Amino acid sequence: MLDSNRKKITTIQSAIFISTIILGMGVLTLPRNVTEDTQGQDGWISVILATLILLFMGWLITRLNRYYPDKTFFQYSQVIFGKWIGNLANLIFIAYLLVTAGYELRGMAEVTRFYLLPMTPPAITISLMVFAGIYLMTGGIVAIARVFEILLPITLFFFFVVLSTSFTVFEWRNMMPVMGMGVEPVIKGIHGSALTLSGYEFMLVLNAFMQRKHEAFKAITTGIVVPALFYVIIVIVVVGGLGPDQTVTLTFPTIEVIRSYELTGIFFERYEVFLLAVWLMQIFATYVGMQYVFCLGLSQMTGKNIRYFIYGASPIIFFISFLPEDINEFFALGTILVHIELVVVFIIVPAALVIAWIRNRRSKQHHPSKRRST
């Protein structure tokens, strides 16, 4: 029993895993995206509404996993949909993971080039991340979860410290009036907020590795709520500090609001550099999670050792990271990717849940003894 538990992750680690995946590029871009959609200062309300919707979708995922508690989505999708449709669903999921891993690396390289290392070629910074990622991924999902368990609290602590000091430039008038343009802009903002909160779908895979599978909903709820709360604070601080009009014109408004003020007596004059260094660790963790689950899916679909795919996928992801020619194509790719993820969660998952429920009902009708034993 002890040996088997060493290959599994705890409920807290599962929640941290999901939070880590969600806290990616959205930290820097969410205020601009949601303010663009709402055309005003009510983006924080859209984030809250999007969180409620995603909590419901998370509940559907945990209900689906209960029918196949010891299998990942890559394994039970073929049982539910059949070989061909199941493999198609798997391919959609792993294609999303593959390209998103490259997307995260490219985002890391762009921010590093803009604010930290303007003379360093992006290929160098991406290569370092890829090599470090390979080393971590070969340790397996338990090793990855333990690293996430260390990195996430550090990231949240320093982000909250820096954002709390950002209230020196905060102006309440930038946030008023609440819902002054009505409900429709807030509803439109849900779209951009949901895109940024993607990552909860990893519970389709993590559930099979949990020690206490009955706590899966607790894990996914915590994994969504923690970054969502963080995102709400970010939107309020950035829009309140810069104003809606200026927020939509900036590529990375979160960094700009931090650079817009100074604190006397602080040892670091440009402490946004220190913040970015912490954020780079978070992006690294997000990239590792994406690539590992991608490789796990291929391994379970083909029956081959996962290490072959870890080594083989790395140069492909490196190449994908350079597909966008500029920052506009980069953001366009991100929107496309998360729409693919929404197909997985809002179409494939509900369809799989309905089919699994119907098959379970039929099985109980044909085998009454199973119904009595349950």
GROMACS .gro file of N, CA, C and O in nm, residues 128-199:
model
  288
  128LEU      N    1   1.681   2.670  -2.251
  128LEU     CA    2   1.709   2.643  -2.110
  128LEU      C    3   1.586   2.588  -2.039
  128LEU      O    4   1.595   2.495  -1.958
  129MET      N    5   1.470   2.645  -2.071
  129MET     CA    6   1.345   2.597  -2.011
  129MET      C    7   1.316   2.453  -2.054
  129MET      O    8   1.272   2.370  -1.974
  130VAL      N    9   1.339   2.423  -2.181
  130VAL     CA   10   1.311   2.289  -2.233
  130VAL      C   11   1.400   2.185  -2.166
  130VAL      O   12   1.354   2.079  -2.123
  131PHE      N   13   1.529   2.214  -2.154
  131PHE     CA   14   1.621   2.119  -2.092
  131PHE      C   15   1.586   2.096  -1.945
  131PHE      O   16   1.589   1.982  -1.896
  132ALA      N   17   1.555   2.204  -1.874
  132ALA     CA   18   1.515   2.189  -1.734
  132ALA      C   19   1.384   2.112  -1.722
  132ALA      O   20   1.366   2.030  -1.631
  133GLY      N   21   1.293   2.135  -1.818
  133GLY     CA   22   1.166   2.064  -1.817
  133GLY      C   23   1.183   1.915  -1.840
  133GLY      O   24   1.115   1.834  -1.776
  134ILE      N   25   1.271   1.877  -1.930
  134ILE     CA   26   1.296   1.736  -1.956
  134ILE      C   27   1.344   1.666  -1.829
  134ILE      O   28   1.299   1.557  -1.794
  135TYR      N   29   1.434   1.732  -1.760
  135TYR     CA   30   1.488   1.674  -1.635
  135TYR      C   31   1.376   1.651  -1.533
  135TYR      O   32   1.371   1.547  -1.467
  136LEU      N   33   1.287   1.748  -1.519
  136LEU     CA   34   1.179   1.735  -1.421
  136LEU      C   35   1.077   1.630  -1.465
  136LEU      O   36   1.032   1.549  -1.383
  137MET      N   37   1.040   1.630  -1.592
  137MET     CA   38   0.935   1.538  -1.638
  137MET      C   39   0.977   1.392  -1.629
  137MET      O   40   0.891   1.305  -1.609
  138THR      N   41   1.103   1.363  -1.644
  138THR     CA   42   1.147   1.223  -1.633
  138THR      C   43   1.130   1.169  -1.491
  138THR      O   44   1.134   1.048  -1.471
  139GLY      N   45   1.110   1.258  -1.393
  139GLY     CA   46   1.086   1.213  -1.257
  139GLY      C   47   0.944   1.166  -1.231
  139GLY      O   48   0.915   1.109  -1.126
  140GLY      N   49   0.853   1.190  -1.326
  140GLY     CA   50   0.716   1.145  -1.312
  140GLY      C   51   0.624   1.249  -1.251
  140GLY      O   52   0.668   1.357  -1.210
  141ILE      N   53   0.498   1.216  -1.244
  141ILE     CA   54   0.397   1.312  -1.201
  141ILE      C   55   0.411   1.348  -1.053
  141ILE      O   56   0.379   1.460  -1.012
  142VAL      N   57   0.460   1.254  -0.970
  142VAL     CA   58   0.477   1.285  -0.828
  142VAL      C   59   0.586   1.389  -0.809
  142VAL      O   60   0.571   1.483  -0.731
  143ALA      N   61   0.696   1.376  -0.883
  143ALA     CA   62   0.804   1.475  -0.874
  143ALA      C   63   0.757   1.611  -0.922
  143ALA      O   64   0.789   1.715  -0.861
  144ILE      N   65   0.679   1.613  -1.030
  144ILE     CA   66   0.626   1.740  -1.081
  144ILE      C   67   0.534   1.804  -0.978
  144ILE      O   68   0.541   1.925  -0.952
  145ALA      N   69   0.446   1.724  -0.918
  145ALA     CA   70   0.352   1.777  -0.818
  145ALA      C   71   0.427   1.834  -0.698
  145ALA      O   72   0.386   1.937  -0.641
  146ARG      N   73   0.536   1.771  -0.658
  146ARG     CA   74   0.612   1.822  -0.543
  146ARG      C   75   0.681   1.954  -0.576
  146ARG      O   76   0.688   2.044  -0.491
  147VAL      N   77   0.731   1.968  -0.697
  147VAL     CA   78   0.792   2.096  -0.738
  147VAL      C   79   0.686   2.205  -0.742
  147VAL      O   80   0.708   2.318  -0.695
  148PHE      N   81   0.569   2.173  -0.797
  148PHE     CA   82   0.459   2.270  -0.799
  148PHE      C   83   0.421   2.312  -0.658
  148PHE      O   84   0.387   2.428  -0.633
  149GLU      N   85   0.427   2.216  -0.566
  149GLU     CA   86   0.390   2.242  -0.427
  149GLU      C   87   0.485   2.345  -0.363
  149GLU      O   88   0.446   2.417  -0.271
  150ILE      N   89   0.607   2.350  -0.412
  150ILE     CA   90   0.705   2.447  -0.363
  150ILE      C   91   0.689   2.582  -0.433
  150ILE      O   92   0.691   2.688  -0.370
  151LEU      N   93   0.671   2.578  -0.564
  151LEU     CA   94   0.671   2.701  -0.644
  151LEU      C   95   0.546   2.786  -0.625
  151LEU      O   96   0.556   2.909  -0.617
  152LEU      N   97   0.430   2.725  -0.618
  152LEU     CA   98   0.306   2.803  -0.615
  152LEU      C   99   0.295   2.894  -0.493
  152LEU      O  100   0.263   3.012  -0.507
  153PRO      N  101   0.320   2.846  -0.371
  153PRO     CA  102   0.312   2.938  -0.256
  153PRO      C  103   0.410   3.055  -0.268
  153PRO      O  104   0.376   3.168  -0.230
  154ILE      N  105   0.530   3.030  -0.319
  154ILE     CA  106   0.628   3.138  -0.336
  154ILE      C  107   0.575   3.241  -0.436
  154ILE      O  108   0.582   3.362  -0.412
  155THR      N  109   0.520   3.191  -0.547
  155THR     CA  110   0.467   3.282  -0.649
  155THR      C  111   0.353   3.366  -0.594
  155THR      O  112   0.351   3.489  -0.611
  156LEU      N  113   0.258   3.303  -0.527
  156LEU     CA  114   0.143   3.377  -0.474
  156LEU      C  115   0.186   3.479  -0.368
  156LEU      O  116   0.134   3.590  -0.365
  157PHE      N  117   0.282   3.442  -0.285
  157PHE     CA  118   0.326   3.533  -0.179
  157PHE      C  119   0.385   3.661  -0.239
  157PHE      O  120   0.344   3.772  -0.202
  158PHE      N  121   0.478   3.647  -0.330
  158PHE     CA  122   0.543   3.765  -0.385
  158PHE      C  123   0.449   3.846  -0.475
  158PHE      O  124   0.457   3.969  -0.479
  159PHE      N  125   0.359   3.777  -0.544
  159PHE     CA  126   0.262   3.850  -0.626
  159PHE      C  127   0.169   3.932  -0.538
  159PHE      O  128   0.140   4.048  -0.568
  160PHE      N  129   0.123   3.875  -0.428
  160PHE     CA  130   0.033   3.948  -0.339
  160PHE      C  131   0.105   4.066  -0.274
  160PHE      O  132   0.047   4.173  -0.253
  161VAL      N  133   0.233   4.049  -0.239
  161VAL     CA  134   0.310   4.159  -0.179
  161VAL      C  135   0.321   4.275  -0.277
  161VAL      O  136   0.297   4.392  -0.242
  162VAL      N  137   0.359   4.243  -0.401
  162VAL     CA  138   0.378   4.349  -0.500
  162VAL      C  139   0.245   4.414  -0.536
  162VAL      O  140   0.235   4.537  -0.548
  163LEU      N  141   0.139   4.334  -0.551
  163LEU     CA  142   0.010   4.391  -0.585
  163LEU      C  143  -0.046   4.476  -0.472
  163LEU      O  144  -0.115   4.576  -0.496
  164SER      N  145  -0.018   4.438  -0.348
  164SER     CA  146  -0.067   4.518  -0.236
  164SER      C  147  -0.002   4.655  -0.234
  164SER      O  148  -0.066   4.756  -0.201
  165THR      N  149   0.127   4.661  -0.271
  165THR     CA  150   0.193   4.791  -0.278
  165THR      C  151   0.143   4.873  -0.397
  165THR      O  152   0.156   4.996  -0.399
  166SER      N  153   0.083   4.805  -0.495
  166SER     CA  154   0.031   4.876  -0.613
  166SER      C  155  -0.089   4.964  -0.579
  166SER      O  156  -0.129   5.048  -0.661
  167PHE      N  157  -0.147   4.945  -0.462
  167PHE     CA  158  -0.262   5.027  -0.423
  167PHE      C  159  -0.222   5.173  -0.399
  167PHE      O  160  -0.308   5.258  -0.379
  168THR      N  161  -0.091   5.202  -0.403
  168THR     CA  162  -0.048   5.341  -0.390
  168THR      C  163  -0.092   5.426  -0.509
  168THR      O  164  -0.102   5.549  -0.498
  169VAL      N  165  -0.115   5.361  -0.623
  169VAL     CA  166  -0.162   5.434  -0.741
  169VAL      C  167  -0.308   5.402  -0.773
  169VAL      O  168  -0.360   5.443  -0.876
  170PHE      N  169  -0.373   5.329  -0.684
  170PHE     CA  170  -0.511   5.288  -0.708
  170PHE      C  171  -0.606   5.405  -0.685
  170PHE      O  172  -0.593   5.479  -0.587
  171GLU      N  173  -0.702   5.420  -0.774
  171GLU     CA  174  -0.804   5.525  -0.763
  171GLU      C  175  -0.942   5.462  -0.780
  171GLU      O  176  -0.971   5.401  -0.884
  172TRP      N  177  -1.025   5.479  -0.679
  172TRP     CA  178  -1.159   5.417  -0.681
  172TRP      C  179  -1.245   5.470  -0.795
  172TRP      O  180  -1.332   5.399  -0.845
  173ARG      N  181  -1.221   5.592  -0.837
  173ARG     CA  182  -1.304   5.648  -0.944
  173ARG      C  183  -1.287   5.573  -1.075
  173ARG      O  184  -1.376   5.576  -1.161
  174ASN      N  185  -1.170   5.506  -1.090
  174ASN     CA  186  -1.150   5.424  -1.211
  174ASN      C  187  -1.239   5.300  -1.211
  174ASN      O  188  -1.258   5.238  -1.316
  175MET      N  189  -1.291   5.261  -1.096
  175MET     CA  190  -1.375   5.142  -1.085
  175MET      C  191  -1.524   5.177  -1.077
  175MET      O  192  -1.607   5.088  -1.065
  176MET      N  193  -1.556   5.304  -1.083
  176MET     CA  194  -1.695   5.347  -1.071
  176MET      C  195  -1.749   5.399  -1.204
  176MET      O  196  -1.673   5.456  -1.284
  177PRO      N  197  -1.882   5.387  -1.226
  177PRO     CA  198  -1.980   5.316  -1.142
  177PRO      C  199  -1.980   5.166  -1.172
  177PRO      O  200  -1.946   5.124  -1.283
  178VAL      N  201  -2.015   5.087  -1.075
  178VAL     CA  202  -2.023   4.942  -1.093
  178VAL      C  203  -2.140   4.909  -1.184
  178VAL      O  204  -2.252   4.954  -1.162
  179MET      N  205  -2.111   4.835  -1.290
  179MET     CA  206  -2.210   4.796  -1.392
  179MET      C  207  -2.281   4.920  -1.447
  179MET      O  208  -2.401   4.919  -1.472
  180GLY      N  209  -2.203   5.025  -1.466
  180GLY     CA  210  -2.260   5.149  -1.519
  180GLY      C  211  -2.307   5.137  -1.662
  180GLY      O  212  -2.392   5.215  -1.707
  181MET      N  213  -2.255   5.039  -1.737
  181MET     CA  214  -2.295   5.019  -1.876
  181MET      C  215  -2.395   4.905  -1.892
  181MET      O  216  -2.423   4.861  -2.003
  182GLY      N  217  -2.444   4.854  -1.779
  182GLY     CA  218  -2.544   4.749  -1.784
  182GLY      C  219  -2.483   4.610  -1.772
  182GLY      O  220  -2.364   4.592  -1.747
  183VAL      N  221  -2.567   4.510  -1.794
  183VAL     CA  222  -2.528   4.370  -1.774
  183VAL      C  223  -2.456   4.314  -1.897
  183VAL      O  224  -2.367   4.229  -1.884
  184GLU      N  225  -2.493   4.360  -2.015
  184GLU     CA  226  -2.440   4.300  -2.139
  184GLU      C  227  -2.288   4.302  -2.147
  184GLU      O  228  -2.228   4.199  -2.181
  185PRO      N  229  -2.219   4.413  -2.116
  185PRO     CA  230  -2.072   4.410  -2.121
  185PRO      C  231  -2.011   4.309  -2.023
  185PRO      O  232  -1.910   4.246  -2.054
  186VAL      N  233  -2.073   4.294  -1.907
  186VAL     CA  234  -2.023   4.198  -1.809
  186VAL      C  235  -2.035   4.056  -1.864
  186VAL      O  236  -1.945   3.972  -1.848
  187ILE      N  237  -2.147   4.026  -1.931
  187ILE     CA  238  -2.165   3.894  -1.992
  187ILE      C  239  -2.061   3.870  -2.100
  187ILE      O  240  -2.005   3.760  -2.111
  188LYS      N  241  -2.032   3.972  -2.180
  188LYS     CA  242  -1.930   3.957  -2.284
  188LYS      C  243  -1.793   3.929  -2.223
  188LYS      O  244  -1.713   3.857  -2.281
  189GLY      N  245  -1.767   3.985  -2.107
  189GLY     CA  246  -1.638   3.966  -2.042
  189GLY      C  247  -1.616   3.826  -1.990
  189GLY      O  248  -1.502   3.787  -1.963
  190ILE      N  249  -1.724   3.749  -1.974
  190ILE     CA  250  -1.710   3.611  -1.926
  190ILE      C  251  -1.625   3.529  -2.023
  190ILE      O  252  -1.547   3.443  -1.982
  191HIS      N  253  -1.638   3.559  -2.152
  191HIS     CA  254  -1.565   3.484  -2.254
  191HIS      C  255  -1.414   3.494  -2.231
  191HIS      O  256  -1.343   3.394  -2.218
  192GLY      N  257  -1.363   3.617  -2.222
  192GLY     CA  258  -1.220   3.636  -2.202
  192GLY      C  259  -1.172   3.582  -2.069
  192GLY      O  260  -1.060   3.530  -2.058
  193SER      N  261  -1.257   3.591  -1.967
  193SER     CA  262  -1.219   3.540  -1.835
  193SER      C  263  -1.209   3.388  -1.836
  193SER      O  264  -1.116   3.330  -1.779
  194ALA      N  265  -1.304   3.322  -1.902
  194ALA     CA  266  -1.302   3.176  -1.908
  194ALA      C  267  -1.179   3.126  -1.983
  194ALA      O  268  -1.122   3.021  -1.949
  195LEU      N  269  -1.137   3.202  -2.086
  195LEU     CA  270  -1.018   3.162  -2.160
  195LEU      C  271  -0.895   3.162  -2.071
  195LEU      O  272  -0.810   3.074  -2.079
  196THR      N  273  -0.885   3.263  -1.985
  196THR     CA  274  -0.768   3.276  -1.899
  196THR      C  275  -0.767   3.171  -1.789
  196THR      O  276  -0.661   3.130  -1.742
  197LEU      N  277  -0.884   3.126  -1.746
  197LEU     CA  278  -0.893   3.030  -1.636
  197LEU      C  279  -0.883   2.884  -1.683
  197LEU      O  280  -0.912   2.793  -1.606
  198SER      N  281  -0.843   2.862  -1.806
  198SER     CA  282  -0.832   2.724  -1.854
  198SER      C  283  -0.718   2.653  -1.783
  198SER      O  284  -0.616   2.713  -1.748
  199GLY      N  285  -0.738   2.525  -1.759
  199GLY     CA  286  -0.641   2.444  -1.688
  199GLY      C  287  -0.709   2.345  -1.594
  199GLY      O  288  -0.652   2.240  -1.559
   0.00000   0.00000   0.00000
